[in-house]
Short mmCIF file of C-alpha atoms and ligand atoms in Angstrom, two decimals:
data_model
loop_
_atom_site.label_atom_id
_atom_site.label_comp_id
_atom_site.label_asym_id
_atom_site.label_seq_id
_atom_site.Cartn_x
_atom_site.Cartn_y
_atom_site.Cartn_z
CA UNK A 131 -33.54 18.68 11.62
CA UNK A 132 -30.87 16.04 11.20
CA UNK A 133 -28.33 15.86 13.97
CA UNK A 134 -24.77 16.53 12.81
CA UNK A 135 -22.32 13.65 12.61
CA UNK A 136 -20.00 13.28 15.61
CA UNK A 137 -16.43 14.42 15.10
CA UNK A 138 -15.29 11.51 17.21
CA UNK A 139 -17.34 8.48 18.15
CA UNK A 140 -15.59 6.19 20.62
CA UNK A 141 -16.92 2.71 21.43
CA UNK A 142 -15.70 0.13 23.91
CA UNK A 143 -12.03 1.17 23.82
CA UNK A 144 -9.83 -1.24 25.74
CA UNK A 145 -6.19 -1.25 26.73
CA UNK A 146 -4.31 -3.75 28.83
CA UNK A 147 -0.76 -3.68 30.13
CA UNK A 148 0.10 -7.32 30.68
CA UNK A 149 -2.86 -8.59 32.69
CA UNK A 150 -3.76 -5.12 33.99
CA UNK A 151 -6.83 -3.56 32.37
CA UNK A 152 -6.10 0.17 32.15
CA UNK A 153 -9.17 0.84 29.96
CA UNK A 154 -12.19 -1.43 30.40
CA UNK A 155 -14.40 -0.29 27.53
CA UNK A 156 -14.68 3.47 27.11
CA UNK A 157 -17.46 4.96 24.96
CA UNK A 158 -18.48 8.53 24.18
CA UNK A 159 -19.33 10.89 21.30
CA UNK A 160 -17.83 14.30 20.71
CA UNK A 161 -19.50 16.74 18.31
CA UNK A 162 -17.52 19.33 16.29
CA UNK A 163 -16.49 22.30 18.42
CA UNK A 164 -17.50 20.68 21.70
CA UNK A 165 -15.36 20.43 24.78
CA UNK A 166 -15.42 17.34 26.94
CA UNK A 167 -13.53 17.30 30.20
CA UNK A 168 -12.16 13.99 31.45
CA UNK A 169 -11.67 13.83 35.20
CA UNK A 170 -10.78 11.10 37.64
CA UNK A 171 -8.28 10.22 40.31
CA UNK A 172 -4.66 9.60 39.43
CA UNK A 173 -4.25 6.24 37.69
CA UNK A 174 -7.88 6.07 36.48
CA UNK A 175 -6.76 5.80 32.84
CA UNK A 176 -7.14 9.37 31.51
CA UNK A 177 -3.71 9.57 29.85
CA UNK A 178 -4.01 6.00 28.60
CA UNK A 179 -7.26 6.96 26.88
CA UNK A 180 -5.69 10.03 25.25
CA UNK A 181 -2.71 8.03 24.06
CA UNK A 182 -4.87 5.19 22.79
CA UNK A 183 -7.08 7.56 20.76
CA UNK A 184 -4.03 9.01 19.01
CA UNK A 185 -2.45 5.55 18.85
CA UNK A 186 0.65 6.73 20.68
CA UNK A 187 -0.06 3.50 22.56
CA UNK A 188 -1.95 0.98 20.45
CA UNK A 189 -5.38 0.17 21.91
CA UNK A 190 -6.39 -3.49 22.31
CA UNK A 191 -9.99 -3.19 21.27
CA UNK A 192 -12.92 -0.99 20.38
CA UNK A 193 -13.38 1.63 17.68
CA UNK A 194 -12.79 5.36 17.41
CA UNK A 195 -14.58 6.82 14.41
CA UNK A 196 -13.13 10.14 13.29
CA UNK A 197 -15.80 11.63 11.00
CA UNK A 198 -16.85 8.08 10.30
CA UNK A 199 -13.37 6.56 9.72
CA UNK A 200 -11.99 4.19 12.31
CA UNK A 201 -8.70 5.60 13.61
CA UNK A 202 -7.79 2.17 14.92
CA UNK A 203 -8.05 0.62 11.44
CA UNK A 204 -5.90 3.17 9.61
CA UNK A 205 -2.57 2.21 8.06
CA UNK A 206 0.47 4.07 9.44
CA UNK A 207 0.50 6.29 6.32
CA UNK A 208 -3.19 7.16 6.64
CA UNK A 209 -2.79 7.80 10.35
CA UNK A 210 0.16 10.07 9.66
CA UNK A 211 -1.97 12.23 7.35
CA UNK A 212 -4.89 12.33 9.76
CA UNK A 213 -2.74 13.24 12.76
CA UNK A 214 -2.73 16.87 11.71
CA UNK A 215 -6.43 17.08 12.55
CA UNK A 216 -5.91 15.71 16.06
CA UNK A 217 -3.29 17.42 18.14
CA UNK A 218 -2.22 16.87 21.71
CA UNK A 219 -0.85 19.28 24.32
CA UNK A 220 0.90 17.68 27.28
CA UNK A 221 1.32 18.67 30.90
CA UNK A 222 5.01 19.47 30.73
CA UNK A 223 5.95 21.72 27.79
CA UNK A 224 9.66 21.44 28.63
CA UNK A 225 9.49 17.80 27.57
CA UNK A 226 7.58 18.39 24.34
CA UNK A 227 9.70 21.36 23.17
CA UNK A 228 13.19 20.56 21.90
CA UNK A 229 15.49 22.94 23.86
CA UNK A 230 17.87 23.33 20.91
CA UNK A 231 15.21 24.64 18.53
CA UNK A 232 14.05 28.25 18.25
CA UNK A 233 10.38 29.05 18.57
CA UNK A 234 10.32 29.63 14.82
CA UNK A 235 11.74 26.16 14.20
CA UNK A 236 9.43 24.56 16.74
CA UNK A 237 6.31 26.01 15.17
CA UNK A 238 7.31 25.63 11.52
CA UNK A 239 8.47 22.04 12.06
CA UNK A 240 4.88 20.97 11.50
CA UNK A 241 4.96 22.38 7.97
CA UNK A 242 8.11 20.46 7.11
CA UNK A 243 6.14 17.31 7.92
CA UNK A 244 2.94 18.53 6.23
CA UNK A 245 4.26 20.66 3.35
CA UNK A 246 0.85 21.10 1.73
CA UNK A 247 -0.37 23.38 4.53
CA UNK A 248 1.72 26.45 3.75
CA UNK A 249 4.39 27.46 1.19
CA UNK A 250 7.76 28.20 2.77
CA UNK A 251 7.65 31.88 1.77
CA UNK A 252 4.71 32.34 4.16
CA UNK A 253 6.20 30.60 7.21
CA UNK A 254 7.66 33.64 9.04
CA UNK A 255 4.50 35.64 8.65
CA UNK A 256 2.35 32.74 9.87
CA UNK A 257 4.60 32.00 12.87
CA UNK A 258 4.31 35.68 13.85
CA UNK A 259 0.52 35.47 13.52
CA UNK A 260 0.33 32.32 15.62
CA UNK A 261 2.51 33.85 18.34
CA UNK A 262 0.24 36.87 18.56
CA UNK A 263 -2.78 34.58 18.58
CA UNK A 264 -1.53 32.76 21.67
CA UNK A 265 -0.63 35.97 23.47
CA UNK A 266 3.09 36.15 22.67
CA UNK A 267 4.76 38.42 20.13
CA UNK A 268 6.53 38.08 16.78
CA UNK A 269 9.95 38.92 18.28
CA UNK A 270 9.73 35.76 20.38
CA UNK A 271 10.30 33.57 17.33
CA UNK A 272 14.08 33.76 17.50
CA UNK A 273 14.24 32.73 21.18
CA UNK A 274 14.69 29.29 22.75
CA UNK A 275 12.25 27.51 25.10
CA UNK A 276 14.36 28.11 28.23
CA UNK A 277 13.94 31.86 27.77
CA UNK A 278 10.24 31.58 28.59
CA UNK A 279 8.15 30.99 31.70
CA UNK A 280 6.11 27.80 32.13
CA UNK A 281 2.90 29.52 31.00
CA UNK A 282 4.63 31.01 27.96
CA UNK A 283 6.08 27.62 27.04
CA UNK A 284 2.60 26.14 27.16
CA UNK A 285 1.47 28.93 24.80
CA UNK A 286 4.27 27.91 22.42
CA UNK A 287 3.08 24.29 22.61
CA UNK A 288 -0.44 25.49 21.78
CA UNK A 289 0.82 27.61 18.85
CA UNK A 290 2.59 24.52 17.61
CA UNK A 291 -0.63 22.51 17.73
CA UNK A 292 -2.51 25.34 15.99
CA UNK A 293 0.03 25.43 13.14
CA UNK A 294 -1.60 22.27 11.79
CA UNK A 295 -5.11 23.76 11.93
CA UNK A 296 -6.49 20.86 13.97
CA UNK A 297 -10.16 20.17 14.56
CA UNK A 298 -9.52 18.50 17.91
CA UNK A 299 -6.92 19.25 20.56
CA UNK A 300 -6.46 16.79 23.41
CA UNK A 301 -5.03 18.58 26.45
CA UNK A 302 -3.59 16.14 28.98
CA UNK A 303 -3.31 18.11 32.23
CA UNK A 304 -2.06 20.96 30.04
CA UNK A 305 -2.50 23.58 32.75
CA UNK A 306 -2.02 21.41 35.85
CA UNK A 307 1.63 22.38 36.37
CA UNK A 308 0.99 26.11 36.06
CA UNK A 309 0.27 28.66 38.79
CA UNK A 310 -3.41 29.30 39.29
CA UNK A 311 -3.34 32.78 37.72
CA UNK A 312 -1.36 31.51 34.71
CA UNK A 313 -3.77 28.55 34.45
CA UNK A 314 -6.65 30.98 34.12
CA UNK A 315 -4.88 32.86 31.31
CA UNK A 316 -4.15 29.69 29.35
CA UNK A 317 -7.73 28.49 29.81
CA UNK A 318 -8.94 31.84 28.54
CA UNK A 319 -6.77 31.34 25.47
CA UNK A 320 -8.15 27.83 24.86
CA UNK A 321 -11.67 29.13 25.33
CA UNK A 322 -11.06 31.85 22.73
CA UNK A 323 -9.67 29.30 20.26
CA UNK A 324 -12.75 27.19 20.78
CA UNK A 325 -15.09 30.10 20.16
CA UNK A 326 -13.21 31.72 17.28
CA UNK A 327 -11.97 28.64 15.45
CA UNK A 328 -14.53 26.03 16.46
CA UNK A 329 -11.84 23.65 17.71
CA UNK A 330 -13.12 20.72 19.78
CA UNK A 331 -11.29 19.81 22.97
CA UNK A 332 -10.83 16.76 25.13
CA UNK A 333 -9.62 18.39 28.28
CA UNK A 334 -8.07 16.08 30.83
CA UNK A 335 -7.90 17.77 34.21
CA UNK A 336 -8.05 17.20 37.90
CA UNK A 337 -9.02 20.78 38.61
CA UNK A 338 -12.80 20.78 38.75
CA UNK A 339 -13.43 24.54 38.98
CA UNK A 340 -11.50 24.97 35.71
CA UNK A 341 -13.57 22.23 34.09
CA UNK A 342 -16.76 23.89 35.19
CA UNK A 343 -16.02 27.10 33.32
CA UNK A 344 -14.49 25.59 30.21
CA UNK A 345 -16.24 22.33 29.33
CA UNK A 346 -19.61 21.41 27.84
CA UNK A 347 -19.51 17.79 29.01
CA UNK A 348 -17.75 15.94 31.79
CA UNK A 349 -16.70 12.31 31.71
CA UNK A 350 -15.69 10.89 35.07
CA UNK A 351 -13.28 7.93 35.03
CA UNK A 352 -12.49 5.44 37.77
CA UNK A 353 -10.23 2.42 37.38
CA UNK A 354 -10.44 2.38 33.59
CA UNK A 355 -14.20 2.82 33.38
CA UNK A 356 -16.60 5.69 32.73
CA UNK A 357 -18.64 6.09 35.90
CA UNK A 358 -20.41 9.28 34.94
CA UNK A 359 -20.98 11.22 31.71
CA UNK A 360 -23.14 14.29 31.35
CA UNK A 361 -23.26 18.02 30.82
CA UNK A 362 -21.18 20.10 33.20
CA UNK A 363 -24.39 21.19 34.83
CA UNK A 364 -25.70 17.67 35.36
CA UNK A 365 -22.46 16.34 36.76
CA UNK A 366 -21.67 19.31 38.99
CA UNK A 367 -25.16 20.04 40.26
CA UNK A 368 -26.42 16.49 40.65
CA UNK A 369 -23.49 14.06 40.70
CA UNK A 370 -24.88 10.53 40.75
CA UNK A 371 -21.82 8.80 42.13
CA UNK A 372 -20.27 9.17 45.57
CA UNK A 373 -16.91 9.03 43.74
CA UNK A 374 -17.82 12.12 41.69
CA UNK A 375 -19.06 13.97 44.77
CA UNK A 376 -15.80 13.18 46.50
CA UNK A 377 -13.77 14.39 43.49
CA UNK A 378 -15.71 17.64 43.46
CA UNK A 379 -15.23 18.10 47.18
CA UNK A 380 -11.54 17.29 47.09
CA UNK A 381 -10.83 19.71 44.27
CA UNK A 382 -12.34 22.52 46.29
CA UNK A 383 -10.59 21.53 49.47
CA UNK A 384 -7.93 23.97 50.65
CA UNK A 385 -5.80 20.98 51.68
CA UNK A 386 -3.23 20.57 48.88
CA UNK A 387 -2.47 17.06 50.12
CA UNK A 388 -6.05 15.87 49.62
CA UNK A 389 -5.35 12.86 47.40
CA UNK A 390 -7.54 10.52 45.49
CA UNK A 391 -6.59 7.76 47.91
CA UNK A 392 -8.72 9.11 50.69
CA UNK A 393 -11.51 10.48 48.54
CA UNK A 394 -13.82 7.66 49.48
CA UNK A 395 -13.96 8.91 53.05
CA UNK A 396 -15.43 12.29 52.11
CA UNK A 397 -19.10 12.16 53.09
CA UNK A 398 -21.61 13.17 50.44
CA UNK A 399 -23.13 15.78 52.76
CA UNK A 400 -19.77 17.53 53.00
CA UNK A 401 -19.53 17.56 49.23
CA UNK A 402 -22.96 19.12 48.93
CA UNK A 403 -21.95 21.94 51.23
CA UNK A 404 -18.67 22.52 49.45
CA UNK A 405 -20.06 22.64 45.92
CA UNK A 406 -21.50 26.08 45.28
CA UNK A 407 -24.66 25.76 43.19
CA UNK A 408 -24.94 27.86 40.07
CA UNK A 409 -27.36 30.70 40.55
CA UNK A 410 -28.51 30.67 36.94
N1 ADP B 645 3.12 1.81 29.92
C1 ADP B 645 2.47 1.32 30.97
N2 ADP B 645 2.77 0.09 31.46
C2 ADP B 645 2.10 -0.43 32.51
N3 ADP B 645 1.11 0.19 33.17
C3 ADP B 645 0.77 1.42 32.74
C4 ADP B 645 1.42 2.05 31.62
N4 ADP B 645 0.86 3.27 31.44
C5 ADP B 645 -0.08 3.40 32.39
N5 ADP B 645 -0.15 2.29 33.17
C6 ADP B 645 -1.09 2.08 34.28
O1 ADP B 645 -2.41 2.32 33.81
C7 ADP B 645 -3.17 2.98 34.82
C8 ADP B 645 -3.71 4.26 34.25
O2 ADP B 645 -2.65 5.17 34.04
P1 ADP B 645 -2.90 6.61 33.43
O3 ADP B 645 -3.68 6.48 32.19
O4 ADP B 645 -1.58 7.27 33.32
O5 ADP B 645 -3.78 7.31 34.56
P2 ADP B 645 -4.16 8.86 34.73
O6 ADP B 645 -3.69 9.60 33.54
O7 ADP B 645 -5.64 8.87 34.92
O8 ADP B 645 -3.47 9.29 35.99
C9 ADP B 645 -2.24 3.20 36.00
O9 ADP B 645 -2.48 2.17 36.94
C10 ADP B 645 -0.86 3.07 35.39
O10 ADP B 645 0.06 2.59 36.35
MG1 MG B 646 -2.37 11.24 33.35
#
């Protein structure tokens, strides 16, 4: 049968800061409901890519077809309308949540901007629903961000993204700042949203075990380029690049100071021992 159209088809995306090439031609396809993880050492261009796709920073070249329409060619007004389909969740929810707004205001803000989504009479009911959906409760809507833990704040940020009924959520290190146990809970939430609502994800992470359980595809970035792209299985079980093997090894290392800077010195054999093979 005919293969479905990609949700997002990215070709040769470039971004320079002055003479520095932060993105040197990134290409990939994402199908509806799929999750692609983007991994790579710090400074490899992951956030730049996310920001360029949403035009939070204007890209310098390439195309990004959203259901066939080039995001990079849209007028500001068209982009504004389309933004509701593509949401982003950032690493630090304290920065993306206005401390002076209640949870109700934070979540319903989206409907002020996009009034066609929901009539005002339905807002309270829908905020309550969204809070329950992300594992909080309706009573939380009158509270302020500082009254929540980091994990709960990230749930609020996710509820806020969901309020617009997006088809793609880009998570930029959305769980990286959370404790490991809280990370697992938020990932479980994202996984449920993917399964129940068919939302596609671009999941930027440096935590490889998390990626392994959550993603369908993995794109590995190094210095603004894609050095590896494949299914989770392909990339984890048979990484083609020494760089990828080193990333995998470092993420499983108990040494919290293991930094990208000395990844190159990790021998491939060590990586092979450290990466547990899937038994199925
Ligand atoms: N606004 C900017 N001005 C200049 N250089 C930038 C800017 N944003 C990012 N960079 C540079 O681009 C490179 C990629 O950054 P980034 O996308 O944040 O990496 P990552 O998210 O993978 O850690 C880095 O070398 C960074 O210093
Ligand atoms: Mg980043």
